[in-house]
């Protein structure tokens, strides 16, 4: 018998305990996990286990002998899933439906001994989801159940995925997810901070929001915009910068009809192509310390709020750890202490909420090719678990709430 505890239904970012009973003493079996994402991509994993003398296997206790991972890894069947052919990024944009994962147990002849479905929900009971089309802004607003007051977080998303925003709403935050590359903010040549300021203003007006300011959560290119908002736009109290940098690239950034950041261009000579399919973009940017390129650097020392910098040390897309160290040094040189930082050895570029399939590479429109993201699956998975909790703790600490804010709106 296969058991998923405490229930076969859970939130996407919650761990489960996988147990098997009723096997022969010391029987060797293969455990498998499989899912199909919204684009039809099939992700799967497998691991070999040996039952104990009572014919039982407990993934919280027992070590995998081989397969997609080895050792004691309670959630290994989830984070080690990958596609069988060309690596693909797991896609989940519809937060209304759970992600179905099929767990199964097979004997040495590959006969199915047991099978069970795990429904992994993005939206918990009482969380509301509303598509917003107001003024210039477009996005999706997630609100937790209860009266509040709740902290407000703006999620700058670069992949139109609602996973991060929705899961954070389950933790007691009002989260507004906006697409970084929408046509109101981005015209192909310029990125307008005014659009995101309008989104912040909309978020602060929500009835259940009790924080005095707004938190911003962003990674990669979105983190550059998040840092820019903290530097130039009032009301940003906390910024989570995941594998970002404070040097702007690709397009100029404008605010109040003025260019505030020039663009740091690619140096394609430094583009590393280890084979015919993938490229490493870690070193493609020109030196931001060059005098003529300093106008591309975000003056983060101007920010009134606090920063949480997170960097992956095995990021092959950007030199994230070096960028983070540079931002920390910049703040310290200006006498600032409004930051904390964390780095993760063995983690790659795409740090997301935990327990999703690992993504070693991704197609990038700017480069027009498959880009290596880096990371070792086990280390990357551990980093995602740690960072996800740290993000929640950081926002709870830095986004104070009071009932007077709620009463004033009512």
Short mmCIF file of C-alpha atoms in Angstrom, two decimals:
data_model
loop_
_atom_site.label_atom_id
_atom_site.label_comp_id
_atom_site.label_asym_id
_atom_site.label_seq_id
_atom_site.Cartn_x
_atom_site.Cartn_y
_atom_site.Cartn_z
CA UNK A 1 0.00 0.00 0.00
CA UNK A 2 1.23 3.51 -0.91
CA UNK A 3 0.54 6.36 1.51
CA UNK A 4 0.93 10.13 1.07
CA UNK A 5 0.82 11.76 4.49
CA UNK A 6 -0.74 13.70 6.08
CA UNK A 7 -2.96 13.83 2.98
CA UNK A 8 -2.86 13.20 -0.75
CA UNK A 9 -4.01 16.83 -1.11
CA UNK A 10 -1.67 19.65 -0.08
CA UNK A 11 -0.38 23.05 -1.04
CA UNK A 12 2.23 23.12 -3.79
CA UNK A 13 5.01 24.23 -1.43
CA UNK A 14 4.23 21.75 1.34
CA UNK A 15 6.24 18.56 1.91
CA UNK A 16 4.55 15.18 2.14
CA UNK A 17 5.63 11.92 3.70
CA UNK A 18 5.75 9.00 1.24
CA UNK A 19 5.39 5.53 2.76
CA UNK A 20 4.99 2.04 1.35
CA UNK A 21 3.73 -0.96 3.35
CA UNK A 22 2.85 -4.56 2.57
CA UNK A 23 6.05 -5.45 0.74
CA UNK A 24 8.10 -8.58 1.33
CA UNK A 25 10.94 -8.21 3.83
CA UNK A 26 13.98 -6.61 2.12
CA UNK A 27 12.12 -6.38 -1.21
CA UNK A 28 13.68 -4.02 -3.77
CA UNK A 29 11.25 -1.72 -5.59
CA UNK A 30 11.37 1.34 -7.80
CA UNK A 31 9.49 4.46 -6.72
CA UNK A 32 8.36 6.77 -9.53
CA UNK A 33 6.81 10.24 -9.79
CA UNK A 34 5.31 11.74 -12.95
CA UNK A 35 3.46 14.91 -13.95
CA UNK A 36 2.34 16.65 -17.13
CA UNK A 37 2.51 20.44 -17.14
CA UNK A 38 0.25 22.91 -18.94
CA UNK A 39 2.36 22.80 -22.10
CA UNK A 40 2.13 19.02 -22.26
CA UNK A 41 5.72 18.44 -21.13
CA UNK A 42 6.17 15.21 -19.18
CA UNK A 43 8.40 15.33 -16.09
CA UNK A 44 9.39 12.18 -14.24
CA UNK A 45 11.78 10.73 -11.68
CA UNK A 46 12.60 7.36 -10.18
CA UNK A 47 14.51 5.95 -7.23
CA UNK A 48 15.33 2.43 -6.02
CA UNK A 49 14.55 1.46 -2.42
CA UNK A 50 14.88 -1.65 -0.31
CA UNK A 51 12.14 -2.41 2.23
CA UNK A 52 13.02 -3.10 5.86
CA UNK A 53 12.39 -6.37 7.66
CA UNK A 54 8.72 -5.47 8.06
CA UNK A 55 8.24 -4.82 4.35
CA UNK A 56 8.03 -1.05 4.76
CA UNK A 57 9.65 1.95 3.08
CA UNK A 58 9.54 5.48 4.49
CA UNK A 59 11.15 8.19 2.35
CA UNK A 60 11.60 10.33 5.47
CA UNK A 61 13.87 7.61 6.85
CA UNK A 62 15.15 5.36 4.08
CA UNK A 63 17.85 6.09 1.52
CA UNK A 64 17.49 5.79 -2.22
CA UNK A 65 19.98 3.26 -3.58
CA UNK A 66 20.06 4.84 -7.03
CA UNK A 67 18.07 6.50 -9.76
CA UNK A 68 17.35 10.23 -10.01
CA UNK A 69 19.04 10.78 -6.62
CA UNK A 70 20.69 8.81 -3.81
CA UNK A 71 20.46 9.05 -0.05
CA UNK A 72 17.68 10.09 2.29
CA UNK A 73 15.67 12.71 0.42
CA UNK A 74 12.03 12.87 1.59
CA UNK A 75 10.97 15.06 -1.36
CA UNK A 76 13.53 13.79 -3.85
CA UNK A 77 10.94 12.31 -6.19
CA UNK A 78 9.52 15.80 -6.71
CA UNK A 79 12.56 18.04 -7.05
CA UNK A 80 14.51 15.54 -9.19
CA UNK A 81 11.82 15.30 -11.89
CA UNK A 82 12.94 16.32 -15.36
CA UNK A 83 11.96 15.81 -18.99
CA UNK A 84 13.34 12.79 -20.80
CA UNK A 85 14.56 14.68 -23.88
CA UNK A 86 15.60 18.33 -24.17
CA UNK A 87 15.45 20.07 -20.75
CA UNK A 88 12.38 22.24 -20.29
CA UNK A 89 11.07 24.64 -17.67
CA UNK A 90 8.04 23.46 -15.72
CA UNK A 91 5.03 25.60 -16.73
CA UNK A 92 2.14 26.38 -14.39
CA UNK A 93 0.26 29.61 -15.11
CA UNK A 94 -3.24 28.54 -14.06
CA UNK A 95 -3.40 28.80 -10.29
CA UNK A 96 -7.03 27.68 -10.11
CA UNK A 97 -6.26 24.02 -10.80
CA UNK A 98 -3.97 21.77 -8.74
CA UNK A 99 -0.90 20.14 -10.22
CA UNK A 100 -1.43 16.37 -10.30
CA UNK A 101 1.60 14.22 -9.50
CA UNK A 102 1.33 10.45 -9.87
CA UNK A 103 3.39 8.41 -7.41
CA UNK A 104 3.81 4.70 -8.10
CA UNK A 105 5.64 1.64 -6.80
CA UNK A 106 7.07 -0.97 -9.21
CA UNK A 107 8.60 -4.37 -8.62
CA UNK A 108 11.80 -5.52 -10.30
CA UNK A 109 9.80 -6.63 -13.34
CA UNK A 110 8.33 -3.08 -13.59
CA UNK A 111 4.88 -4.31 -12.56
CA UNK A 112 2.86 -1.61 -10.78
CA UNK A 113 2.30 -2.60 -7.16
CA UNK A 114 0.62 0.61 -6.01
CA UNK A 115 -0.25 4.03 -7.37
CA UNK A 116 -1.60 7.25 -5.88
CA UNK A 117 -2.36 10.78 -7.06
CA UNK A 118 -0.99 13.80 -5.19
CA UNK A 119 -3.04 16.98 -5.76
CA UNK A 120 -0.77 19.97 -5.12
CA UNK A 121 -2.88 23.13 -4.83
CA UNK A 122 -1.70 26.67 -5.41
CA UNK A 123 -4.71 28.30 -3.79
CA UNK A 124 -5.65 27.32 -0.25
CA UNK A 125 -9.15 27.56 1.19
CA UNK A 126 -10.45 31.12 1.22
CA UNK A 127 -7.74 32.69 -0.96
CA UNK A 128 -9.28 34.88 -3.64
CA UNK A 129 -7.94 35.47 -7.15
CA UNK A 130 -9.06 38.51 -9.15
CA UNK A 131 -7.82 39.57 -12.58
CA UNK A 132 -7.19 43.32 -12.50
CA UNK A 133 -7.72 45.65 -15.46
CA UNK A 134 -7.80 49.16 -14.07
CA UNK A 135 -6.29 52.25 -15.64
CA UNK A 136 -3.03 51.17 -17.23
CA UNK A 137 -2.37 48.23 -14.98
CA UNK A 138 -3.00 44.58 -15.69
CA UNK A 139 -2.31 41.79 -13.25
CA UNK A 140 -3.70 39.22 -10.84
CA UNK A 141 -4.53 40.06 -7.22
CA UNK A 142 -4.39 37.35 -4.55
CA UNK A 143 -5.96 38.01 -1.15
CA UNK A 144 -5.83 35.71 1.88
CA UNK A 145 -8.95 34.80 3.87
CA UNK A 146 -9.81 36.80 6.98
CA UNK A 147 -10.15 40.47 7.79
CA UNK A 148 -6.47 41.34 8.00
CA UNK A 149 -4.64 43.62 8.17
CA UNK A 150 -2.19 41.98 5.78
CA UNK A 151 1.15 43.11 4.34
CA UNK A 152 1.18 44.07 0.65
CA UNK A 153 3.64 42.58 -1.86
CA UNK A 154 4.10 43.37 -5.53
CA UNK A 155 5.39 40.35 -7.48
CA UNK A 156 7.28 41.33 -10.63
CA UNK A 157 6.97 38.24 -12.79
CA UNK A 158 8.95 37.57 -15.96
CA UNK A 159 7.21 34.32 -16.98
CA UNK A 160 3.49 35.07 -16.33
CA UNK A 161 3.53 32.36 -13.68
CA UNK A 162 1.21 32.85 -10.71
CA UNK A 163 2.91 30.22 -8.55
CA UNK A 164 4.99 32.54 -6.37
CA UNK A 165 2.29 35.18 -5.85
CA UNK A 166 -0.46 32.69 -5.11
CA UNK A 167 1.59 30.64 -2.66
CA UNK A 168 2.66 33.78 -0.79
CA UNK A 169 -1.00 34.79 -0.42
CA UNK A 170 -1.58 31.49 1.40
CA UNK A 171 0.93 32.71 4.00
CA UNK A 172 -1.04 35.86 4.85
CA UNK A 173 0.01 38.46 2.26
CA UNK A 174 -2.01 40.46 -0.24
CA UNK A 175 -0.01 39.88 -3.43
CA UNK A 176 -0.40 41.65 -6.77
CA UNK A 177 1.33 39.81 -9.62
CA UNK A 178 2.18 41.92 -12.68
CA UNK A 179 3.93 40.80 -15.83
CA UNK A 180 7.22 42.63 -16.30
CA UNK A 181 6.99 42.63 -20.08
CA UNK A 182 3.44 43.92 -20.61
CA UNK A 183 2.87 46.49 -23.35
CA UNK A 184 1.92 49.25 -20.89
CA UNK A 185 5.28 49.12 -19.09
CA UNK A 186 7.52 48.04 -21.92
CA UNK A 187 7.48 49.31 -25.51
CA UNK A 188 10.49 47.36 -26.74
CA UNK A 189 12.91 50.20 -26.07
CA UNK A 190 12.00 51.58 -22.64
CA UNK A 191 10.77 50.22 -19.32
CA UNK A 192 8.46 52.64 -17.49
CA UNK A 193 8.64 52.69 -13.68
CA UNK A 194 5.44 54.76 -13.65
CA UNK A 195 3.47 51.65 -14.56
CA UNK A 196 4.75 49.76 -11.53
CA UNK A 197 4.16 52.81 -9.32
CA UNK A 198 0.53 52.74 -10.44
CA UNK A 199 0.41 49.05 -9.54
CA UNK A 200 1.83 49.85 -6.09
CA UNK A 201 -0.77 52.57 -5.55
CA UNK A 202 -3.55 50.17 -6.52
CA UNK A 203 -2.22 47.56 -4.11
CA UNK A 204 -2.01 49.98 -1.19
CA UNK A 205 -5.67 50.90 -1.65
CA UNK A 206 -6.93 47.34 -1.19
CA UNK A 207 -9.25 47.04 1.80
CA UNK A 208 -7.33 44.31 3.62
CA UNK A 209 -3.88 45.87 3.19
CA UNK A 210 -2.51 47.19 6.46
CA UNK A 211 1.17 47.77 5.71
CA UNK A 212 2.36 51.36 5.41
CA UNK A 213 4.42 50.52 2.36
CA UNK A 214 4.79 47.82 -0.25
CA UNK A 215 7.16 44.90 -0.52
CA UNK A 216 8.58 43.86 -3.88
CA UNK A 217 9.53 40.32 -4.85
CA UNK A 218 11.48 39.74 -8.06
CA UNK A 219 14.21 37.68 -9.66
CA UNK A 220 16.62 38.12 -12.58
CA UNK A 221 15.59 41.05 -14.83
CA UNK A 222 12.62 41.71 -12.57
CA UNK A 223 15.01 42.29 -9.68
CA UNK A 224 16.63 45.18 -11.57
CA UNK A 225 13.22 46.84 -11.82
CA UNK A 226 12.50 46.07 -8.16
CA UNK A 227 15.74 47.74 -7.10
CA UNK A 228 14.96 50.70 -9.38
CA UNK A 229 11.56 51.15 -7.75
CA UNK A 230 13.21 51.15 -4.32
CA UNK A 231 15.70 53.80 -5.47
CA UNK A 232 13.37 56.15 -7.37
CA UNK A 233 9.75 55.57 -6.25
CA UNK A 234 8.47 56.41 -2.73
CA UNK A 235 6.69 53.79 -0.64
CA UNK A 236 8.89 50.73 -1.19
CA UNK A 237 9.59 49.26 2.24
CA UNK A 238 11.15 45.89 1.44
CA UNK A 239 12.70 44.29 -1.66
CA UNK A 240 13.53 40.63 -2.21
CA UNK A 241 16.18 40.53 -4.94
CA UNK A 242 16.74 36.97 -6.19
CA UNK A 243 19.72 36.47 -8.48
CA UNK A 244 19.56 40.06 -9.61
CA UNK A 245 22.01 42.87 -10.15
CA UNK A 246 21.93 46.65 -9.94
CA UNK A 247 23.21 47.27 -13.46
CA UNK A 248 20.48 47.76 -16.02
CA UNK A 249 20.64 45.95 -19.37
CA UNK A 250 18.88 45.63 -22.72
CA UNK A 251 16.50 48.63 -22.45
CA UNK A 252 16.62 52.02 -20.73
CA UNK A 253 14.52 52.65 -17.62
CA UNK A 254 12.38 55.79 -17.39
CA UNK A 255 10.43 57.51 -14.64
CA UNK A 256 8.25 60.63 -14.92
CA UNK A 257 9.19 60.92 -18.62
CA UNK A 258 12.89 61.05 -17.77
CA UNK A 259 15.54 58.43 -18.41
CA UNK A 260 16.88 57.34 -15.03
CA UNK A 261 19.01 54.38 -16.12
CA UNK A 262 20.90 53.82 -19.33
CA UNK A 263 21.42 50.30 -20.61
CA UNK A 264 24.41 48.02 -20.23
CA UNK A 265 24.88 46.21 -23.52
CA UNK A 266 25.92 42.62 -24.17
CA UNK A 267 29.49 41.75 -25.05
CA UNK A 268 28.86 38.79 -27.35
CA UNK A 269 32.56 38.00 -27.59
CA UNK A 270 32.29 36.74 -24.01
CA UNK A 271 29.35 34.47 -24.78
CA UNK A 272 30.44 30.93 -23.93
CA UNK A 273 28.97 28.19 -26.10
CA UNK A 274 30.04 24.84 -24.63
CA UNK A 275 28.17 22.87 -27.29
CA UNK A 276 25.82 23.45 -30.20
CA UNK A 277 22.65 23.79 -28.13
CA UNK A 278 23.34 25.78 -24.97
CA UNK A 279 25.07 29.02 -24.09
CA UNK A 280 26.40 30.43 -20.82
CA UNK A 281 25.54 34.09 -20.42
CA UNK A 282 27.37 34.69 -17.16
CA UNK A 283 30.06 36.94 -18.62
CA UNK A 284 28.29 38.64 -21.54
CA UNK A 285 27.82 42.07 -19.95
CA UNK A 286 30.30 44.84 -20.44
CA UNK A 287 32.11 46.22 -17.40
CA UNK A 288 29.60 48.39 -15.45
CA UNK A 289 32.48 50.17 -13.68
CA UNK A 290 33.60 51.76 -16.93
CA UNK A 291 33.01 55.51 -16.66
CA UNK A 292 30.70 55.73 -19.64
CA UNK A 293 28.54 52.87 -18.33
CA UNK A 294 28.03 54.07 -14.75
CA UNK A 295 24.70 55.61 -15.71
CA UNK A 296 23.34 52.06 -15.99
CA UNK A 297 23.87 51.37 -12.26
CA UNK A 298 20.88 51.57 -9.92
CA UNK A 299 21.67 53.96 -7.02
CA UNK A 300 20.34 51.56 -4.41
CA UNK A 301 21.83 53.69 -1.63
CA UNK A 302 18.91 56.09 -2.19
CA UNK A 303 16.39 53.48 -1.04
CA UNK A 304 14.52 54.05 2.21
CA UNK A 305 13.45 50.43 2.62
CA UNK A 306 15.28 47.19 3.34
CA UNK A 307 16.77 44.60 1.00
CA UNK A 308 17.03 40.84 1.08
CA UNK A 309 19.65 39.78 -1.48
CA UNK A 310 19.75 36.11 -2.46
CA UNK A 311 22.34 34.71 -4.85
CA UNK A 312 23.11 31.31 -6.34
CA UNK A 313 26.81 30.54 -6.44
CA UNK A 314 26.50 28.16 -9.40
CA UNK A 315 24.37 30.54 -11.48
CA UNK A 316 25.53 30.19 -15.10
CA UNK A 317 23.13 32.79 -16.49
CA UNK A 318 24.39 35.73 -14.40
CA UNK A 319 27.33 36.10 -12.02
CA UNK A 320 24.77 36.52 -9.25
CA UNK A 321 27.06 36.08 -6.25
CA UNK A 322 29.51 38.68 -7.59
CA UNK A 323 26.65 41.09 -8.31
CA UNK A 324 25.26 40.60 -4.81
CA UNK A 325 28.67 41.20 -3.23
CA UNK A 326 28.97 44.38 -5.28
CA UNK A 327 25.58 45.65 -4.09
CA UNK A 328 26.43 44.89 -0.47
CA UNK A 329 29.74 46.72 -0.84
CA UNK A 330 28.02 49.70 -2.42
CA UNK A 331 25.56 50.01 0.46
CA UNK A 332 28.31 49.61 3.04
CA UNK A 333 30.39 52.33 1.36
CA UNK A 334 27.42 54.66 1.80
CA UNK A 335 27.11 53.75 5.48
CA UNK A 336 23.94 51.71 4.94
CA UNK A 337 22.88 48.74 7.03
CA UNK A 338 19.43 48.23 5.50
CA UNK A 339 20.13 44.83 3.98
CA UNK A 340 20.70 41.17 4.60
CA UNK A 341 22.16 38.67 2.18
CA UNK A 342 22.31 34.95 1.66
CA UNK A 343 24.09 32.82 -0.94
CA UNK A 344 23.64 29.20 -1.94
CA UNK A 345 26.52 26.96 -3.11
CA UNK A 346 25.41 24.57 -5.83
CA UNK A 347 22.21 26.46 -6.69
CA UNK A 348 21.36 27.71 -10.18
CA UNK A 349 19.66 30.82 -11.54
CA UNK A 350 16.00 29.87 -11.27
CA UNK A 351 15.30 29.93 -7.53
CA UNK A 352 11.55 29.42 -7.11
CA UNK A 353 9.18 28.17 -4.39
CA UNK A 354 10.14 24.59 -3.52
CA UNK A 355 9.16 21.16 -4.81
CA UNK A 356 8.90 21.88 -8.50
CA UNK A 357 10.94 20.07 -11.19
CA UNK A 358 14.52 21.24 -11.46
CA UNK A 359 15.34 23.35 -14.54
CA UNK A 360 18.98 23.26 -15.72
CA UNK A 361 18.33 25.38 -18.83
CA UNK A 362 15.71 27.67 -20.33
CA UNK A 363 14.97 29.36 -23.63
CA UNK A 364 15.72 33.09 -23.40
CA UNK A 365 14.22 35.49 -25.92
CA UNK A 366 16.98 38.07 -25.52
CA UNK A 367 19.65 35.55 -26.50
CA UNK A 368 17.35 33.65 -28.85
CA UNK A 369 18.69 30.30 -27.68
CA UNK A 370 18.77 27.83 -24.81
CA UNK A 371 20.68 29.26 -21.88
CA UNK A 372 22.28 27.20 -19.14
CA UNK A 373 20.99 28.14 -15.69
CA UNK A 374 23.44 26.14 -13.61
CA UNK A 375 22.99 24.38 -10.32
CA UNK A 376 23.17 20.86 -8.94
CA UNK A 377 19.63 19.49 -8.36
CA UNK A 378 19.95 18.45 -4.71
CA UNK A 379 21.69 21.67 -3.62
CA UNK A 380 19.30 23.77 -5.69
CA UNK A 381 16.26 22.11 -4.09
CA UNK A 382 17.62 22.72 -0.58
CA UNK A 383 18.24 26.38 -1.45
CA UNK A 384 14.65 26.83 -2.60
CA UNK A 385 13.27 25.42 0.67
CA UNK A 386 15.51 27.70 2.75
CA UNK A 387 14.93 30.85 0.71
CA UNK A 388 11.16 30.48 0.53
CA UNK A 389 10.88 30.57 4.33
CA UNK A 390 13.41 33.40 4.55
CA UNK A 391 11.36 35.51 2.12
CA UNK A 392 8.25 35.11 4.26
CA UNK A 393 10.10 35.95 7.47
CA UNK A 394 11.72 38.99 5.83
CA UNK A 395 8.42 40.45 4.62
CA UNK A 396 6.72 39.83 7.96
CA UNK A 397 9.54 41.65 9.73
CA UNK A 398 9.81 44.62 7.34
CA UNK A 399 6.17 45.20 6.39
CA UNK A 400 4.49 46.23 9.64
CA UNK A 401 0.68 46.33 9.69
CA UNK A 402 -1.84 48.23 11.75
CA UNK A 403 -5.63 48.21 11.99
CA UNK A 404 -5.78 52.01 11.56
CA UNK A 405 -4.85 51.53 7.88
CA UNK A 406 -7.84 49.21 7.42
CA UNK A 407 -10.24 51.50 9.29
CA UNK A 408 -9.17 54.51 7.24
CA UNK A 409 -10.03 52.70 4.01
CA UNK A 410 -13.40 51.62 5.30
#
